[in-house]
Amino acid sequence: MPDIARKIRDSFARQSLITTLGATLDTIADGTVTITAPILDLAKQQHGHGHAALTFAIADSAAGYAALTLMDAEAEVLTAEMKINLLAPASGDRLIAEGRVIKPGRRLVIVQSDVFAETDGTRRHIAIAQGTMIPV
Amino acid sequence: MPDIARKIRDSFARQSLITTLGATLDTIADGTVTITAPILDLAKQQHGHGHAALTFAIADSAAGYAALTLMDAEAEVLTAEMKINLLAPASGDRLIAEGRVIKPGRRLVIVQSDVFAETDGTRRHIAIAQGTMIPV
Amino acid sequence: MPDIARKIRDSFARQSLITTLGATLDTIADGTVTITAPILDLAKQQHGHGHAALTFAIADSAAGYAALTLMDAEAEVLTAEMKINLLAPASGDRLIAEGRVIKPGRRLVIVQSDVFAETDGTRRHIAIAQGTMIPV
Amino acid sequence: MPDIARKIRDSFARQSLITTLGATLDTIADGTVTITAPILDLAKQQHGHGHAALTFAIADSAAGYAALTLMDAEAEVLTAEMKINLLAPASGDRLIAEGRVIKPGRRLVIVQSDVFAETDGTRRHIAIAQGTMIPV
């Protein structure tokens, strides 16, 4: 796990969009990864809330890295498909995406994510995502 | 249509994430909108291709504004859900998202998008998306 | 809840496809419904497993009736969209779909389902689904 | 193509649920397959329309067999995931699903389907689906 965690942190740091969005890796465990992001002024939609693509970005990344925690050390992973339902506006102090593996596999890894918006320590559920990662 | 087009351009300009990504509105017609984006250094994933969230951002926006072309002048639209299948890496000179309305409606607007990566004038199909917009 | 439960049982009984598939309503609680189905000879795919449409049918119904448990007594519900990831073949003694409401709402109800295949009392997770129900 | 067409007809005939629903293979071409189904009394939902699982069954099958038209003679295909948006009730004389391959591949085949309800020769668009088939 330490090697996998370091590899995930290296990969995360190389994603320039993730850096642009100010997202950070929170926790890495077997089959689950948590990513946190502020709602920067550069990442909003037309009503001043976080953009759906910001929510998607952290939901997708948390799920992808969750998949990576269960794969071989040399493996990489790509998103094949992802479906997101947006439950509420992305507003508050920060967003938190919790990704997890539902079914690991050699060819396909099925994943889910929950995204929450936190304000003054209170969380609102703002998105759920379900998708498929493929090893490359 | 001129009023709707101006309203869409105003809304588009207020989406800071879209400005951050360098995306531009290409064409606006009844039920279809095209958005173009470069693959900026700030919008990449770990292998140097455009990030899935960049592809998602323009697929979602093109579909959302396509929905707006068929709605009342004072209407606004939100993404309720969106599903994207990524077909190939987002690499090349620029990305082009074509959004269209499959079924307009007072409560739900069903939409699809295709995203292409263009290199030296040649297009590769890199993503398809299918989702639901709701008037607000 | 007793009235809602009776209404759900009545509605369930009127779904001829559900009767054809031999599915039964297992449990009804606030925001969750469980449906069980055998894998009848008339409901198989080409390799002799349960058909994906059987899995979809009970995942969708469990989610739809879960939505109905949280709605007004006179409300009805329709599936607007549903996404299913199939994790493993539908084989075993019977299938069990657990539907739940993730976010209730006046206009949209966001739902998820898990489907399990049970063999000799042991459950395998065979599908996850995520979708949107609308009151009608 | 004749061999593939025969193989698809054989596989289709072995799907008991498809036989139960009365569906028939209409056309088979490179990358596209059309399936037709009546709305039998045994395949309805609680309001007397065709059940969502009937629409799903033919959308999924048309897409899966479309994938098979582009694969090796000995290949088989499974649905990994499928997302369906229901546009209108499944009512009328019969349902028609048109499946097509968006992107063939050795590991994943990305597919779409449109489903129409035909009444007195007039078609209404009742569903769109987008998913992933995997060779097995």
Coordinates of C-alpha atoms in Angstrom, one line a residue:
Chain A
M1 CA 0.0 0.0 0.0
P2 CA 2.7 2.6 0.7
D3 CA 4.0 2.1 -2.9
I4 CA 0.5 2.4 -4.3
A5 CA -0.1 5.5 -2.3
R6 CA 3.0 7.1 -3.5
K7 CA 2.2 6.2 -7.1
I8 CA -1.3 7.6 -6.7
R9 CA 0.1 10.9 -5.3
D10 CA 2.6 11.1 -8.2
S11 CA -0.1 10.5 -10.8
F12 CA -2.4 13.0 -9.1
A13 CA 0.2 15.7 -9.1
R14 CA 0.8 15.2 -12.8
Q15 CA -2.9 16.0 -13.6
S16 CA -2.7 19.6 -14.5
L17 CA -6.5 20.1 -14.4
I18 CA -6.7 18.8 -10.9
T19 CA -3.9 21.2 -9.9
T20 CA -5.8 24.0 -11.7
L21 CA -8.9 23.2 -9.7
G22 CA -7.0 23.1 -6.4
A23 CA -8.0 19.6 -5.6
T24 CA -6.1 17.6 -3.0
L25 CA -5.8 13.9 -2.2
D26 CA -7.3 13.3 1.2
T27 CA -7.2 9.6 2.1
I28 CA -6.1 6.5 0.2
A29 CA -7.1 3.1 1.4
D30 CA -7.8 -0.3 -0.2
G31 CA -10.6 0.3 -2.7
T32 CA -11.4 3.9 -1.5
V33 CA -10.0 7.3 -2.2
T34 CA -11.2 10.7 -1.0
I35 CA -10.4 13.9 -2.8
T36 CA -11.2 17.5 -1.6
A37 CA -11.5 20.6 -3.7
P38 CA -12.3 24.2 -3.0
I39 CA -14.8 26.0 -5.2
L40 CA -12.4 28.4 -6.8
D41 CA -13.5 31.5 -8.7
L42 CA -12.1 30.0 -11.8
A43 CA -14.3 26.8 -11.6
K44 CA -17.8 28.2 -11.5
Q45 CA -20.9 28.0 -13.6
Q46 CA -23.2 30.8 -14.6
H47 CA -25.0 31.1 -11.3
G48 CA -21.8 31.2 -9.2
H49 CA -21.9 27.6 -8.0
G50 CA -19.2 25.1 -8.7
H51 CA -19.3 23.9 -12.3
A52 CA -20.7 20.4 -13.0
A53 CA -17.4 19.6 -14.6
L54 CA -15.6 20.4 -11.2
T55 CA -17.9 17.9 -9.5
F56 CA -17.4 15.4 -12.3
A57 CA -13.6 15.9 -12.1
I58 CA -13.3 15.0 -8.5
A59 CA -15.9 12.2 -8.6
D60 CA -14.1 10.7 -11.6
S61 CA -10.6 11.0 -10.1
A62 CA -11.6 9.6 -6.7
A63 CA -13.2 6.6 -8.4
G64 CA -10.2 6.1 -10.7
Y65 CA -7.7 6.2 -8.0
A66 CA -9.8 3.9 -5.8
A67 CA -9.6 1.4 -8.7
L68 CA -5.8 1.9 -8.8
T69 CA -5.5 0.9 -5.1
L70 CA -6.5 -2.6 -6.1
M71 CA -4.4 -3.0 -9.1
D72 CA -0.8 -4.1 -9.8
A73 CA 2.0 -1.6 -9.0
E74 CA 2.7 -1.0 -12.7
A75 CA -0.9 -0.6 -13.8
E76 CA -2.6 2.6 -15.0
V77 CA -6.3 3.2 -15.3
L78 CA -8.5 5.1 -17.7
T79 CA -12.2 6.1 -17.4
A80 CA -14.2 4.1 -20.0
E81 CA -17.5 5.7 -18.9
M82 CA -19.0 7.6 -16.1
K83 CA -22.6 8.6 -15.2
I84 CA -23.3 11.4 -12.8
N85 CA -26.5 12.5 -11.2
L86 CA -26.3 16.0 -9.8
L87 CA -28.5 16.3 -6.6
A88 CA -27.9 19.9 -5.5
P89 CA -25.8 22.9 -6.3
A90 CA -22.1 22.7 -5.6
S91 CA -21.9 25.6 -3.1
G92 CA -20.2 25.8 0.3
D93 CA -16.7 25.8 1.7
R94 CA -15.4 22.8 -0.2
L95 CA -16.3 19.7 -2.1
I96 CA -15.4 16.2 -1.0
A97 CA -15.5 13.2 -3.4
E98 CA -15.4 9.7 -2.0
G99 CA -14.6 7.1 -4.6
R100 CA -14.9 3.3 -4.1
V101 CA -14.5 0.1 -6.0
I102 CA -17.7 -1.9 -6.3
K103 CA -16.2 -4.8 -8.3
P104 CA -12.5 -5.1 -9.1
G105 CA -11.5 -7.0 -12.2
R106 CA -8.7 -7.7 -14.6
R107 CA -10.5 -6.1 -17.6
L108 CA -13.1 -3.8 -16.0
V109 CA -13.3 -2.1 -12.6
I110 CA -16.7 -0.9 -11.6
V111 CA -16.7 2.1 -9.4
Q112 CA -19.0 4.6 -7.6
S113 CA -18.5 8.0 -6.1
D114 CA -20.4 10.3 -3.8
V115 CA -19.7 14.0 -3.7
F116 CA -20.6 16.2 -0.8
A117 CA -20.5 20.0 -0.3
E118 CA -19.3 21.0 3.1
T119 CA -20.4 24.3 4.8
D120 CA -19.3 25.1 8.4
G121 CA -18.6 21.4 8.9
T122 CA -22.1 20.2 7.6
R123 CA -22.2 18.0 4.5
R124 CA -24.8 18.1 1.8
H125 CA -24.9 15.2 -0.7
I126 CA -24.6 16.9 -4.1
A127 CA -23.8 14.1 -6.6
I128 CA -23.6 10.4 -7.2
A129 CA -21.5 8.8 -10.0
Q130 CA -21.2 5.2 -11.3
G131 CA -18.8 4.1 -13.9
T132 CA -16.2 1.8 -15.4
M133 CA -12.4 2.0 -15.2
I134 CA -10.1 0.0 -17.5
P135 CA -6.5 -1.0 -16.8
V136 CA -4.1 0.2 -19.5
Chain B
M1 CA -33.4 33.2 -32.1
P2 CA -31.2 36.4 -32.0
D3 CA -32.3 37.0 -28.4
I4 CA -31.7 33.4 -27.4
A5 CA -28.3 33.5 -29.0
R6 CA -27.3 36.6 -27.1
K7 CA -28.7 35.1 -23.9
I8 CA -26.6 32.0 -24.5
R9 CA -23.5 34.0 -25.2
D10 CA -24.0 36.0 -22.0
S11 CA -24.6 32.8 -19.9
F12 CA -21.5 31.2 -21.5
A13 CA -19.3 34.2 -20.7
R14 CA -20.4 34.0 -17.0
Q15 CA -19.2 30.4 -16.6
S16 CA -15.7 31.0 -15.2
L17 CA -14.6 27.3 -15.6
I18 CA -15.5 27.5 -19.3
T19 CA -13.3 30.7 -19.6
T20 CA -10.5 29.0 -17.7
L21 CA -10.6 26.1 -20.2
G22 CA -10.5 28.6 -23.1
A23 CA -13.7 27.2 -24.7
T24 CA -15.6 29.2 -27.2
L25 CA -19.2 29.1 -28.5
D26 CA -19.0 28.1 -32.2
T27 CA -22.5 27.8 -33.6
I28 CA -26.0 28.2 -32.1
A29 CA -29.0 26.9 -34.0
D30 CA -32.5 25.5 -33.0
G31 CA -31.7 22.5 -30.9
T32 CA -28.0 22.3 -31.6
V33 CA -24.9 24.1 -30.2
T34 CA -21.3 23.6 -31.0
I35 CA -18.5 24.5 -28.5
T36 CA -14.7 24.4 -29.3
A37 CA -11.9 24.1 -26.8
P38 CA -8.1 24.0 -27.0
I39 CA -6.3 21.5 -24.9
L40 CA -4.5 23.9 -22.6
D41 CA -1.6 23.0 -20.4
L42 CA -3.8 23.6 -17.4
A43 CA -6.4 21.1 -18.5
K44 CA -4.6 17.8 -18.8
Q45 CA -4.6 14.4 -17.2
Q46 CA -1.6 12.4 -16.0
H47 CA -0.6 11.2 -19.5
G48 CA -0.6 14.7 -21.1
H49 CA -4.0 14.3 -22.9
G50 CA -7.0 16.5 -22.3
H51 CA -8.6 15.6 -18.9
A52 CA -11.9 13.7 -19.0
A53 CA -13.4 16.6 -17.1
L54 CA -12.5 18.9 -20.0
T55 CA -14.3 16.6 -22.4
F56 CA -17.2 16.4 -20.0
A57 CA -17.3 20.2 -19.6
I58 CA -17.8 20.9 -23.2
A59 CA -20.1 18.0 -23.9
D60 CA -22.3 19.0 -21.0
S61 CA -22.3 22.7 -22.0
A62 CA -23.0 22.1 -25.6
A63 CA -26.0 19.9 -24.6
G64 CA -27.2 22.4 -22.0
Y65 CA -27.2 25.3 -24.4
A66 CA -28.8 23.2 -27.1
A67 CA -31.6 22.7 -24.7
L68 CA -31.8 26.4 -24.0
T69 CA -32.3 27.2 -27.7
L70 CA -35.7 25.5 -27.5
M71 CA -36.9 27.1 -24.2
D72 CA -38.6 30.3 -23.3
A73 CA -36.5 33.5 -23.3
E74 CA -36.5 33.7 -19.5
A75 CA -35.7 30.1 -18.9
E76 CA -32.5 28.7 -17.4
V77 CA -31.4 25.1 -17.5
L78 CA -29.5 22.8 -15.2
T79 CA -27.9 19.4 -15.8
A80 CA -29.8 16.7 -13.9
E81 CA -27.7 13.8 -15.1
M82 CA -25.1 13.1 -17.8
K83 CA -23.5 9.9 -18.9
I84 CA -20.3 10.0 -21.0
N85 CA -18.5 7.2 -22.8
L86 CA -14.9 8.1 -23.6
L87 CA -13.9 6.6 -27.0
A88 CA -10.3 7.7 -27.4
P89 CA -7.7 10.1 -25.8
A90 CA -8.4 13.8 -26.0
S91 CA -5.3 14.8 -28.0
G92 CA -4.9 17.0 -31.0
D93 CA -5.2 20.7 -31.9
R94 CA -8.6 21.2 -30.4
L95 CA -11.8 19.6 -29.2
I96 CA -15.2 20.2 -30.7
A97 CA -18.5 19.3 -28.8
E98 CA -21.7 19.1 -30.7
G99 CA -24.8 19.1 -28.5
R100 CA -28.3 18.5 -29.6
V101 CA -31.8 18.1 -28.2
I102 CA -33.3 14.6 -28.7
K103 CA -36.6 15.5 -27.0
P104 CA -37.7 18.9 -25.7
G105 CA -40.1 19.1 -22.8
R106 CA -41.5 21.4 -20.2
R107 CA -40.1 19.3 -17.3
L108 CA -37.2 17.4 -18.8
V109 CA -35.1 18.0 -22.0
I110 CA -33.2 14.9 -23.2
V111 CA -29.9 15.7 -24.9
Q112 CA -26.9 14.1 -26.6
S113 CA -23.4 15.3 -27.4
D114 CA -20.6 14.1 -29.6
V115 CA -17.1 15.2 -28.9
F116 CA -14.3 15.2 -31.6
A117 CA -10.6 15.9 -31.4
E118 CA -9.3 17.7 -34.5
T119 CA -5.7 17.4 -35.7
D120 CA -4.7 19.1 -38.9
G121 CA -8.3 19.3 -39.9
T122 CA -9.0 15.6 -39.3
R123 CA -11.6 14.7 -36.7
R124 CA -11.5 11.7 -34.4
H125 CA -14.6 10.8 -32.4
I126 CA -13.5 10.9 -28.7
A127 CA -16.7 10.9 -26.6
I128 CA -20.5 10.5 -26.7
A129 CA -22.7 11.8 -23.9
Q130 CA -26.4 11.4 -23.1
G131 CA -28.3 13.2 -20.4
T132 CA -31.2 15.2 -19.0
M133 CA -31.5 19.0 -18.6
I134 CA -34.2 20.5 -16.4
P135 CA -35.6 24.0 -16.7
V136 CA -35.2 26.2 -13.6
Chain C
M1 CA -47.1 3.7 5.4
P2 CA -49.8 0.9 5.4
D3 CA -51.7 2.8 2.7
I4 CA -48.5 3.3 0.7
A5 CA -47.6 -0.3 1.0
R6 CA -51.0 -1.4 -0.2
K7 CA -50.8 1.0 -3.1
I8 CA -47.4 -0.3 -4.0
R9 CA -48.6 -3.9 -3.9
D10 CA -51.6 -3.0 -6.1
S11 CA -49.4 -1.3 -8.6
F12 CA -46.9 -4.1 -8.6
A13 CA -49.7 -6.7 -9.2
R14 CA -50.8 -4.6 -12.3
Q15 CA -47.4 -4.9 -14.0
S16 CA -47.9 -7.9 -16.2
L17 CA -44.2 -8.2 -17.1
I18 CA -43.3 -8.4 -13.5
T19 CA -45.9 -11.2 -13.0
T20 CA -44.6 -12.9 -16.1
L21 CA -41.1 -12.8 -14.6
G22 CA -42.4 -14.3 -11.3
A23 CA -41.1 -11.4 -9.3
T24 CA -42.4 -10.7 -5.8
L25 CA -42.3 -7.7 -3.5
D26 CA -40.3 -8.6 -0.5
T27 CA -40.0 -5.6 1.8
I28 CA -41.4 -2.1 1.7
A29 CA -40.0 0.6 4.0
D30 CA -39.5 4.4 3.9
G31 CA -37.2 4.9 1.0
T32 CA -36.3 1.3 0.3
V33 CA -38.0 -1.6 -1.5
T34 CA -36.8 -5.1 -2.0
I35 CA -37.9 -7.3 -4.9
T36 CA -37.1 -11.0 -5.5
A37 CA -37.3 -13.0 -8.7
P38 CA -36.6 -16.5 -9.7
I39 CA -34.6 -17.1 -13.0
L40 CA -37.4 -18.7 -14.9
D41 CA -36.8 -20.7 -18.1
L42 CA -38.7 -18.0 -20.0
A43 CA -36.3 -15.2 -18.9
K44 CA -32.9 -16.2 -20.0
Q45 CA -30.2 -15.0 -22.4
Q46 CA -28.3 -17.1 -24.9
H47 CA -25.9 -18.7 -22.4
G48 CA -28.6 -19.8 -20.0
H49 CA -28.2 -17.1 -17.4
G50 CA -30.9 -14.6 -16.4
H51 CA -31.3 -12.0 -19.2
A52 CA -30.0 -8.5 -18.5
A53 CA -33.5 -7.2 -19.0
L54 CA -34.7 -9.4 -16.1
T55 CA -32.0 -7.8 -13.9
F56 CA -32.9 -4.4 -15.2
A57 CA -36.6 -5.0 -14.6
I58 CA -36.3 -5.7 -10.9
A59 CA -33.6 -3.1 -10.3
D60 CA -35.8 -0.5 -12.0
S61 CA -39.0 -1.6 -10.2
A62 CA -37.3 -1.7 -6.7
A63 CA -36.0 1.8 -7.3
G64 CA -39.3 3.1 -8.6
Y65 CA -41.3 1.7 -5.7
A66 CA -38.7 3.0 -3.3
A67 CA -39.4 6.5 -4.7
L68 CA -43.1 5.9 -4.3
T69 CA -42.7 5.2 -0.6
L70 CA -41.7 8.9 -0.1
M71 CA -44.4 10.5 -2.2
D72 CA -48.0 11.6 -1.7
A73 CA -50.6 8.9 -1.5
E74 CA -52.1 9.8 -5.0
A75 CA -48.7 10.1 -6.7
E76 CA -47.4 7.8 -9.4
V77 CA -43.9 7.5 -10.7
L78 CA -42.2 6.9 -14.0
T79 CA -38.6 6.0 -14.8
A80 CA -37.0 9.0 -16.7
E81 CA -33.6 7.3 -17.0
M82 CA -31.7 4.3 -15.6
K83 CA -28.1 3.2 -15.9
I84 CA -27.1 -0.3 -15.0
N85 CA -23.6 -1.8 -14.7
L86 CA -23.7 -5.6 -14.9
L87 CA -21.0 -7.1 -12.5
A88 CA -21.5 -10.8 -13.0
P89 CA -23.8 -13.3 -14.7
A90 CA -27.4 -13.6 -13.3
S91 CA -27.2 -17.2 -12.2
G92 CA -28.3 -19.0 -9.0
D93 CA -31.5 -19.8 -7.1
R94 CA -33.0 -16.3 -7.3
L95 CA -32.2 -12.6 -7.8
I96 CA -32.8 -9.9 -5.2
A97 CA -33.0 -6.2 -6.0
E98 CA -32.7 -3.6 -3.3
G99 CA -33.9 -0.2 -4.4
R100 CA -33.4 3.0 -2.4
V101 CA -33.9 6.7 -2.6
I102 CA -30.8 8.8 -2.6
K103 CA -32.5 12.2 -2.9
P104 CA -36.3 12.7 -2.8
G105 CA -37.8 15.7 -4.6
R106 CA -40.9 17.2 -5.9
R107 CA -39.7 17.1 -9.5
L108 CA -37.0 14.4 -9.6
V109 CA -36.3 11.5 -7.3
I110 CA -32.8 10.1 -7.6
V111 CA -32.5 6.4 -6.9
Q112 CA -30.0 3.5 -6.8
S113 CA -30.4 -0.3 -6.8
D114 CA -28.2 -3.2 -6.0
V115 CA -29.0 -6.6 -7.5
F116 CA -27.7 -9.8 -5.9
A117 CA -27.9 -13.5 -7.1
E118 CA -28.4 -15.9 -4.3
T119 CA -27.3 -19.5 -4.4
D120 CA -27.6 -21.8 -1.3
G121 CA -28.1 -18.6 0.8
T122 CA -24.9 -16.9 -0.4
R123 CA -25.2 -13.6 -2.3
R124 CA -23.1 -12.4 -5.2
H125 CA -23.4 -8.8 -6.2
I126 CA -24.5 -8.9 -9.9
A127 CA -25.6 -5.3 -10.8
I128 CA -25.7 -1.7 -9.7
A129 CA -28.1 0.8 -11.1
Q130 CA -28.6 4.6 -10.7
G131 CA -31.4 6.6 -12.1
T132 CA -34.1 9.2 -12.0
M133 CA -37.8 8.8 -11.2
I134 CA -40.4 11.5 -12.0
P135 CA -43.7 11.9 -10.3
V136 CA -46.7 11.9 -12.7
Chain D
M1 CA -21.6 -11.5 -43.2
P2 CA -23.9 -14.5 -44.0
D3 CA -22.1 -16.5 -41.3
I4 CA -22.3 -13.7 -38.9
A5 CA -26.0 -13.2 -39.7
R6 CA -26.7 -16.9 -39.1
K7 CA -24.8 -16.8 -35.9
I8 CA -26.8 -13.8 -34.7
R9 CA -30.1 -15.5 -35.6
D10 CA -29.0 -18.6 -33.7
S11 CA -28.0 -16.6 -30.7
F12 CA -31.2 -14.6 -30.8
A13 CA -33.3 -17.7 -30.9
R14 CA -31.6 -19.1 -27.8
Q15 CA -32.6 -16.0 -25.7
S16 CA -35.7 -17.3 -24.1
L17 CA -36.7 -13.9 -22.7
I18 CA -36.6 -12.4 -26.2
T19 CA -38.9 -15.3 -27.4
T20 CA -41.2 -14.7 -24.5
L21 CA -41.5 -11.0 -25.5
G22 CA -42.2 -12.0 -29.1
A23 CA -39.3 -9.9 -30.5
T24 CA -37.9 -10.6 -33.9
L25 CA -34.7 -9.8 -35.7
D26 CA -35.5 -7.4 -38.5
T27 CA -32.3 -6.4 -40.3
I28 CA -28.6 -7.2 -39.8
A29 CA -25.9 -5.1 -41.4
D30 CA -22.3 -4.1 -40.7
G31 CA -22.5 -2.3 -37.4
T32 CA -26.3 -2.1 -37.2
V33 CA -29.1 -4.4 -36.2
T34 CA -32.9 -3.7 -36.0
I35 CA -35.2 -5.6 -33.6
T36 CA -39.0 -5.4 -33.6
A37 CA -41.3 -6.4 -30.8
P38 CA -45.1 -6.3 -30.2
I39 CA -46.4 -5.0 -26.9
L40 CA -47.8 -8.2 -25.6
D41 CA -50.3 -8.4 -22.7
L42 CA -47.6 -10.2 -20.7
A43 CA -45.0 -7.3 -21.1
K44 CA -46.8 -4.3 -19.7
Q45 CA -46.3 -1.9 -16.7
Q46 CA -49.0 -0.7 -14.3
H47 CA -50.6 1.8 -16.8
G48 CA -51.0 -0.6 -19.6
H49 CA -48.0 0.6 -21.7
G50 CA -45.0 -1.6 -22.6
H51 CA -42.8 -2.1 -19.6
A52 CA -39.5 -0.2 -19.4
A53 CA -37.7 -3.6 -19.3
L54 CA -39.3 -4.5 -22.7
T55 CA -37.9 -1.3 -24.2
F56 CA -34.5 -2.0 -22.5
A57 CA -34.5 -5.6 -23.7
I58 CA -34.8 -4.7 -27.4
A59 CA -32.5 -1.6 -27.1
D60 CA -29.8 -3.8 -25.4
S61 CA -30.2 -6.7 -27.8
A62 CA -30.1 -4.6 -30.9
A63 CA -26.9 -2.9 -29.6
G64 CA -25.3 -6.1 -28.6
Y65 CA -25.9 -7.8 -31.9
A66 CA -24.8 -4.7 -33.8
A67 CA -21.5 -5.1 -31.9
L68 CA -21.4 -8.8 -32.9
T69 CA -21.6 -7.9 -36.6
L70 CA -18.1 -6.4 -36.3
M71 CA -16.4 -9.1 -34.3
D72 CA -14.7 -12.4 -35.2
A73 CA -16.9 -15.3 -36.1
E74 CA -16.2 -17.1 -32.8
A75 CA -16.7 -14.1 -30.6
E76 CA -19.6 -13.6 -28.1
V77 CA -20.5 -10.4 -26.5
L78 CA -21.9 -9.3 -23.1
T79 CA -23.4 -6.0 -21.9
A80 CA -21.1 -4.4 -19.5
E81 CA -23.3 -1.3 -18.9
M82 CA -26.2 0.4 -20.5
K83 CA -27.9 3.7 -19.9
I84 CA -31.4 4.3 -21.2
N85 CA -33.4 7.5 -21.3
L86 CA -37.2 6.9 -21.7
L87 CA -38.7 9.7 -23.8
A88 CA -42.3 8.7 -24.1
P89 CA -44.7 5.8 -23.1
A90 CA -44.2 2.5 -25.0
S91 CA -47.6 2.3 -26.7
G92 CA -48.7 1.6 -30.2
D93 CA -48.7 -1.3 -32.6
R94 CA -45.1 -2.4 -32.1
L95 CA -41.7 -1.2 -30.9
I96 CA -38.6 -1.0 -33.1
A97 CA -35.0 -0.8 -31.7
E98 CA -32.2 0.3 -34.0
G99 CA -28.8 -0.6 -32.5
R100 CA -25.5 0.6 -33.9
V101 CA -21.8 0.5 -33.1
I102 CA -20.2 3.9 -32.3
K103 CA -16.7 2.6 -31.7
P104 CA -15.6 -1.0 -32.3
G105 CA -12.7 -2.3 -30.3
R106 CA -10.9 -5.4 -29.2
R107 CA -11.7 -4.8 -25.5
L108 CA -14.7 -2.6 -25.5
V109 CA -17.4 -1.9 -28.1
I110 CA -19.3 1.4 -27.6
V111 CA -22.9 1.2 -28.8
Q112 CA -26.1 3.3 -29.1
S113 CA -29.7 2.4 -29.7
D114 CA -32.9 4.3 -30.6
V115 CA -36.3 2.8 -29.8
F116 CA -39.4 3.9 -31.6
A117 CA -43.1 3.0 -31.1
E118 CA -45.0 2.6 -34.4
T119 CA -48.7 3.3 -34.7
D120 CA -50.5 3.1 -38.1
G121 CA -47.1 3.4 -39.7
T122 CA -46.1 6.5 -37.8
R123 CA -43.0 6.4 -35.5
R124 CA -42.6 8.1 -32.2
H125 CA -39.1 8.2 -30.6
I126 CA -39.5 6.5 -27.1
A127 CA -36.0 5.8 -25.9
I128 CA -32.3 6.3 -26.4
A129 CA -29.6 4.1 -25.0
Q130 CA -25.9 4.2 -24.8
G131 CA -23.6 1.5 -23.5
T132 CA -20.6 -0.8 -23.6
M133 CA -20.3 -4.3 -24.9
I134 CA -17.4 -6.6 -24.1
P135 CA -16.2 -9.6 -26.1
V136 CA -16.1 -12.8 -24.2

